Amino acid sequence: MNDGHQDAIGQAWEGVVTTARRTAAEGLVVGTSGNVSARVGDIVLVTPTGVPYDRLAPGDAVGVDLEGRQVLGDLVPTSELPLHLAVYRETSAAAVVHTHAVHATAVSTLVTEVPLVHYAAAMLGGPVRTAPYARYGTPELAGHMLDALRDRTGCLLRNHGTVTYGDTLDQAYDRTAQLEWMCRLWLAASSVPGLRPSLLTPAQLDDVRTALEGYGQPG
């Protein structure tokens, strides 16, 4: 492994740890629940199982290949490794964030698709689907998740949590935060007795997606 590749792995691991700590600090996970990963070439750096994020150091990097074989570190990878690897094998993702965010998990128990209460859904590729329940760490859960992620960059896992991916850890994290906020918004709006929240139409959402293509500062 050359120095440049080692540097890239070191930087990616630092980003994984920082993002994992952020999920805990901002209430998207409790304790060691949830997990974060980033891909560097054919190596996936992923948080280990059962280790508090604030105890992870630069020398604790955990890396696996795309088949799940451990190639870096001594700590055991997260039990949700099949979920992360499925995303990397089937998409162009460079980062994956999985959380147990409270509002999003609550919504996962109620609907098969998050109602279009806000145009933030466009930031995830369209209406966010809920993957059917399967036990954590199983190939069945990974398969359900991939179906729910079709043409999307995020989904809910029924009675479990959220999964989002992106080109960077920051982008994947932001999509998780947007999804949690949108679920919290829908729960708040739908809780008012005698009233039902208005929803966007698919055409309105498509209009937002088109507008987002030109959003942001010029490169």
mmCIF file of C-alpha atoms in Angstrom:
data_model
loop_
_atom_site.group_PDB
_atom_site.id
_atom_site.type_symbol
_atom_site.label_atom_id
_atom_site.label_comp_id
_atom_site.label_asym_id
_atom_site.label_seq_id
_atom_site.Cartn_x
_atom_site.Cartn_y
_atom_site.Cartn_z
ATOM 1 C CA MET A 1 0.000 0.000 0.000
ATOM 2 C CA ASN A 2 1.574 3.293 -1.074
ATOM 3 C CA ASP A 3 1.743 6.399 1.092
ATOM 4 C CA GLY A 4 -0.946 8.202 -0.911
ATOM 5 C CA HIS A 5 -3.401 5.344 -0.423
ATOM 6 C CA GLN A 6 -2.555 5.171 3.283
ATOM 7 C CA ASP A 7 -3.177 8.909 3.593
ATOM 8 C CA ALA A 8 -6.554 8.557 1.845
ATOM 9 C CA ILE A 9 -7.532 5.739 4.203
ATOM 10 C CA GLY A 10 -6.438 7.755 7.223
ATOM 11 C CA GLN A 11 -8.462 10.773 6.113
ATOM 12 C CA ALA A 12 -11.498 8.636 5.341
ATOM 13 C CA TRP A 13 -11.330 6.954 8.755
ATOM 14 C CA GLU A 14 -11.134 10.349 10.443
ATOM 15 C CA GLY A 15 -14.257 11.354 8.508
ATOM 16 C CA VAL A 16 -16.076 8.154 9.477
ATOM 17 C CA VAL A 17 -15.347 8.717 13.167
ATOM 18 C CA THR A 18 -16.297 12.403 13.005
ATOM 19 C CA THR A 19 -19.579 11.587 11.263
ATOM 20 C CA ALA A 20 -20.392 8.779 13.694
ATOM 21 C CA ARG A 21 -19.805 11.110 16.634
ATOM 22 C CA ARG A 22 -22.029 13.674 14.966
ATOM 23 C CA THR A 23 -24.924 11.189 14.691
ATOM 24 C CA ALA A 24 -24.693 10.651 18.449
ATOM 25 C CA ALA A 25 -24.229 14.322 19.333
ATOM 26 C CA GLU A 26 -27.240 15.353 17.234
ATOM 27 C CA GLY A 27 -29.533 12.658 18.597
ATOM 28 C CA LEU A 28 -29.769 10.405 15.556
ATOM 29 C CA VAL A 29 -28.471 7.410 17.524
ATOM 30 C CA VAL A 30 -28.202 6.338 21.150
ATOM 31 C CA GLY A 31 -25.063 4.692 22.484
ATOM 32 C CA THR A 32 -23.368 2.569 19.838
ATOM 33 C CA SER A 33 -26.450 2.084 17.654
ATOM 34 C CA GLY A 34 -26.254 3.071 14.002
ATOM 35 C CA ASN A 35 -23.099 2.929 11.913
ATOM 36 C CA VAL A 36 -21.111 4.868 9.314
ATOM 37 C CA SER A 37 -18.851 3.835 6.446
ATOM 38 C CA ALA A 38 -16.786 5.295 3.615
ATOM 39 C CA ARG A 39 -15.258 3.679 0.544
ATOM 40 C CA VAL A 40 -11.674 4.228 -0.593
ATOM 41 C CA GLY A 41 -11.054 2.234 -3.751
ATOM 42 C CA ASP A 42 -11.861 -1.387 -2.924
ATOM 43 C CA ILE A 43 -11.679 -0.848 0.836
ATOM 44 C CA VAL A 44 -14.708 0.042 2.969
ATOM 45 C CA LEU A 45 -13.896 1.735 6.272
ATOM 46 C CA VAL A 46 -16.671 1.067 8.761
ATOM 47 C CA THR A 47 -17.384 1.693 12.424
ATOM 48 C CA PRO A 48 -16.788 -1.334 14.673
ATOM 49 C CA THR A 49 -19.451 -3.082 16.682
ATOM 50 C CA GLY A 50 -20.029 -2.193 20.320
ATOM 51 C CA VAL A 51 -17.391 0.533 20.676
ATOM 52 C CA PRO A 52 -18.477 4.041 21.813
ATOM 53 C CA TYR A 53 -17.615 6.530 19.090
ATOM 54 C CA ASP A 54 -15.765 8.833 21.468
ATOM 55 C CA ARG A 55 -13.263 6.047 22.170
ATOM 56 C CA LEU A 56 -12.277 5.491 18.541
ATOM 57 C CA ALA A 57 -8.765 6.663 17.701
ATOM 58 C CA PRO A 58 -6.814 7.013 14.428
ATOM 59 C CA GLY A 59 -5.203 3.607 15.016
ATOM 60 C CA ASP A 60 -8.580 1.881 15.380
ATOM 61 C CA ALA A 61 -9.462 1.933 11.671
ATOM 62 C CA VAL A 62 -11.553 -1.033 10.541
ATOM 63 C CA GLY A 63 -11.524 -1.908 6.845
ATOM 64 C CA VAL A 64 -13.058 -4.690 4.757
ATOM 65 C CA ASP A 65 -13.059 -5.513 1.064
ATOM 66 C CA LEU A 66 -16.272 -5.519 -0.975
ATOM 67 C CA GLU A 67 -16.851 -9.172 -0.068
ATOM 68 C CA GLY A 68 -16.678 -8.380 3.638
ATOM 69 C CA ARG A 69 -13.241 -9.849 4.342
ATOM 70 C CA GLN A 70 -11.421 -7.793 6.970
ATOM 71 C CA VAL A 71 -8.239 -6.269 5.577
ATOM 72 C CA LEU A 72 -7.542 -3.564 8.158
ATOM 73 C CA GLY A 73 -7.667 -3.367 11.945
ATOM 74 C CA ASP A 74 -8.367 -5.704 14.851
ATOM 75 C CA LEU A 75 -11.794 -4.496 15.978
ATOM 76 C CA VAL A 76 -14.842 -6.411 14.715
ATOM 77 C CA PRO A 77 -16.840 -4.526 12.041
ATOM 78 C CA THR A 78 -20.432 -3.461 12.664
ATOM 79 C CA SER A 79 -23.071 -6.196 12.533
ATOM 80 C CA GLU A 80 -24.757 -4.136 9.795
ATOM 81 C CA LEU A 81 -21.850 -4.720 7.419
ATOM 82 C CA PRO A 82 -24.057 -6.560 4.833
ATOM 83 C CA LEU A 83 -26.224 -3.445 4.575
ATOM 84 C CA HIS A 84 -23.253 -1.177 3.855
ATOM 85 C CA LEU A 85 -21.651 -3.553 1.367
ATOM 86 C CA ALA A 86 -24.924 -3.958 -0.524
ATOM 87 C CA VAL A 87 -25.084 -0.198 -1.072
ATOM 88 C CA TYR A 88 -21.497 -0.054 -2.342
ATOM 89 C CA ARG A 89 -21.960 -3.011 -4.674
ATOM 90 C CA GLU A 90 -25.158 -1.655 -6.238
ATOM 91 C CA THR A 91 -24.606 2.129 -6.318
ATOM 92 C CA SER A 92 -21.887 4.704 -6.866
ATOM 93 C CA ALA A 93 -21.887 5.577 -3.155
ATOM 94 C CA ALA A 94 -18.705 6.738 -1.468
ATOM 95 C CA ALA A 95 -20.302 6.987 1.994
ATOM 96 C CA VAL A 96 -23.200 5.412 3.907
ATOM 97 C CA VAL A 97 -24.898 6.554 7.109
ATOM 98 C CA HIS A 98 -27.293 4.312 9.059
ATOM 99 C CA THR A 99 -29.145 5.673 12.106
ATOM 100 C CA HIS A 100 -31.997 4.938 14.476
ATOM 101 C CA ALA A 101 -33.328 8.506 14.258
ATOM 102 C CA VAL A 102 -36.451 8.717 16.453
ATOM 103 C CA HIS A 103 -38.946 10.454 14.172
ATOM 104 C CA ALA A 104 -37.892 8.617 11.029
ATOM 105 C CA THR A 105 -38.083 5.284 12.853
ATOM 106 C CA ALA A 106 -41.529 6.183 14.170
ATOM 107 C CA VAL A 107 -42.690 6.959 10.635
ATOM 108 C CA SER A 108 -41.239 3.650 9.431
ATOM 109 C CA THR A 109 -43.829 1.885 11.607
ATOM 110 C CA LEU A 110 -46.720 3.823 10.052
ATOM 111 C CA VAL A 111 -46.299 4.097 6.283
ATOM 112 C CA THR A 112 -44.774 2.324 3.294
ATOM 113 C CA GLU A 113 -43.722 5.689 1.835
ATOM 114 C CA VAL A 114 -43.103 9.001 3.565
ATOM 115 C CA PRO A 115 -45.942 11.379 2.576
ATOM 116 C CA LEU A 116 -44.842 14.289 0.383
ATOM 117 C CA VAL A 117 -45.209 16.897 3.080
ATOM 118 C CA HIS A 118 -42.139 18.848 1.928
ATOM 119 C CA TYR A 119 -39.958 19.248 -1.131
ATOM 120 C CA ALA A 120 -36.964 17.970 0.853
ATOM 121 C CA ALA A 121 -37.995 14.594 -0.567
ATOM 122 C CA ALA A 122 -36.451 15.735 -3.853
ATOM 123 C CA MET A 123 -33.050 15.823 -2.164
ATOM 124 C CA LEU A 124 -33.374 12.063 -1.695
ATOM 125 C CA GLY A 125 -34.453 11.385 -5.276
ATOM 126 C CA GLY A 126 -38.213 11.311 -4.687
ATOM 127 C CA PRO A 127 -40.755 9.896 -2.253
ATOM 128 C CA VAL A 128 -38.853 7.973 0.421
ATOM 129 C CA ARG A 129 -39.875 4.319 0.695
ATOM 130 C CA THR A 130 -39.955 2.056 3.758
ATOM 131 C CA ALA A 131 -38.160 -1.276 3.391
ATOM 132 C CA PRO A 132 -40.055 -4.234 4.925
ATOM 133 C CA TYR A 133 -38.786 -5.480 8.270
ATOM 134 C CA ALA A 134 -36.018 -8.052 8.531
ATOM 135 C CA ARG A 135 -33.614 -8.665 11.390
ATOM 136 C CA TYR A 136 -30.537 -6.447 11.526
ATOM 137 C CA GLY A 137 -27.376 -7.804 9.946
ATOM 138 C CA THR A 138 -29.180 -10.191 7.574
ATOM 139 C CA PRO A 139 -29.002 -10.505 3.782
ATOM 140 C CA GLU A 140 -32.815 -10.206 3.798
ATOM 141 C CA LEU A 141 -32.622 -6.724 5.288
ATOM 142 C CA ALA A 142 -29.966 -5.698 2.758
ATOM 143 C CA GLY A 143 -32.174 -6.940 -0.087
ATOM 144 C CA HIS A 144 -35.255 -5.111 1.176
ATOM 145 C CA MET A 145 -33.163 -1.972 1.573
ATOM 146 C CA LEU A 146 -31.867 -2.124 -2.012
ATOM 147 C CA ASP A 147 -35.437 -2.393 -3.319
ATOM 148 C CA ALA A 148 -36.438 0.663 -1.287
ATOM 149 C CA LEU A 149 -33.362 2.592 -2.492
ATOM 150 C CA ARG A 150 -34.141 2.097 -6.184
ATOM 151 C CA ASP A 151 -33.654 5.557 -7.785
ATOM 152 C CA ARG A 152 -33.311 7.036 -4.299
ATOM 153 C CA THR A 153 -30.422 8.023 -2.037
ATOM 154 C CA GLY A 154 -32.232 7.227 1.196
ATOM 155 C CA CYS A 155 -34.900 5.005 2.707
ATOM 156 C CA LEU A 156 -36.515 3.956 5.956
ATOM 157 C CA LEU A 157 -36.119 0.490 7.448
ATOM 158 C CA ARG A 158 -39.375 -0.631 9.081
ATOM 159 C CA ASN A 159 -39.204 -0.683 12.888
ATOM 160 C CA HIS A 160 -35.473 -0.012 12.631
ATOM 161 C CA GLY A 161 -34.169 3.295 11.249
ATOM 162 C CA THR A 162 -32.711 5.065 8.223
ATOM 163 C CA VAL A 163 -30.133 4.519 5.505
ATOM 164 C CA THR A 164 -28.721 7.221 3.264
ATOM 165 C CA TYR A 165 -25.718 7.371 0.975
ATOM 166 C CA GLY A 166 -23.807 10.005 -0.949
ATOM 167 C CA ASP A 167 -20.666 11.064 -2.760
ATOM 168 C CA THR A 168 -19.206 12.244 0.557
ATOM 169 C CA LEU A 169 -19.794 11.619 4.244
ATOM 170 C CA ASP A 170 -21.161 15.142 4.622
ATOM 171 C CA GLN A 171 -23.683 14.556 1.834
ATOM 172 C CA ALA A 172 -24.796 11.213 3.249
ATOM 173 C CA TYR A 173 -25.156 12.748 6.708
ATOM 174 C CA ASP A 174 -27.105 15.736 5.388
ATOM 175 C CA ARG A 175 -29.536 13.411 3.635
ATOM 176 C CA THR A 176 -30.105 11.582 6.921
ATOM 177 C CA ALA A 177 -30.737 14.861 8.707
ATOM 178 C CA GLN A 178 -33.158 15.996 5.982
ATOM 179 C CA LEU A 179 -35.030 12.693 6.177
ATOM 180 C CA GLU A 180 -35.338 12.860 9.953
ATOM 181 C CA TRP A 181 -36.536 16.478 9.762
ATOM 182 C CA MET A 182 -39.111 15.633 7.099
ATOM 183 C CA CYS A 183 -40.462 12.738 9.162
ATOM 184 C CA ARG A 184 -40.656 14.937 12.243
ATOM 185 C CA LEU A 185 -42.531 17.554 10.203
ATOM 186 C CA TRP A 186 -45.091 15.031 8.944
ATOM 187 C CA LEU A 187 -45.669 13.624 12.425
ATOM 188 C CA ALA A 188 -46.231 17.132 13.794
ATOM 189 C CA ALA A 189 -48.594 18.182 10.990
ATOM 190 C CA SER A 190 -50.599 14.951 11.038
ATOM 191 C CA SER A 191 -51.095 15.061 14.810
ATOM 192 C CA VAL A 192 -53.484 18.035 14.754
ATOM 193 C CA PRO A 193 -57.023 16.735 15.429
ATOM 194 C CA GLY A 194 -59.503 17.301 12.637
ATOM 195 C CA LEU A 195 -56.925 18.450 10.096
ATOM 196 C CA ARG A 196 -54.825 16.654 7.501
ATOM 197 C CA PRO A 197 -51.586 18.081 6.102
ATOM 198 C CA SER A 198 -51.576 19.132 2.471
ATOM 199 C CA LEU A 199 -49.171 17.102 0.331
ATOM 200 C CA LEU A 200 -47.169 17.928 -2.777
ATOM 201 C CA THR A 201 -48.100 16.248 -6.035
ATOM 202 C CA PRO A 202 -45.567 14.149 -7.962
ATOM 203 C CA ALA A 203 -45.506 16.894 -10.615
ATOM 204 C CA GLN A 204 -44.654 19.520 -8.000
ATOM 205 C CA LEU A 205 -41.868 17.334 -6.681
ATOM 206 C CA ASP A 206 -40.495 16.815 -10.197
ATOM 207 C CA ASP A 207 -40.436 20.596 -10.619
ATOM 208 C CA VAL A 208 -38.338 20.875 -7.462
ATOM 209 C CA ARG A 209 -35.943 18.186 -8.667
ATOM 210 C CA THR A 210 -35.401 20.123 -11.876
ATOM 211 C CA ALA A 211 -34.768 23.330 -9.933
ATOM 212 C CA LEU A 212 -32.276 21.573 -7.634
ATOM 213 C CA GLU A 213 -30.094 20.624 -10.602
ATOM 214 C CA GLY A 214 -28.938 24.238 -10.757
ATOM 215 C CA TYR A 215 -28.857 24.824 -6.989
ATOM 216 C CA GLY A 216 -25.735 26.020 -5.204
ATOM 217 C CA GLN A 217 -22.662 28.041 -6.063
ATOM 218 C CA PRO A 218 -21.117 27.680 -9.516
ATOM 219 C CA GLY A 219 -18.106 25.356 -9.550
#
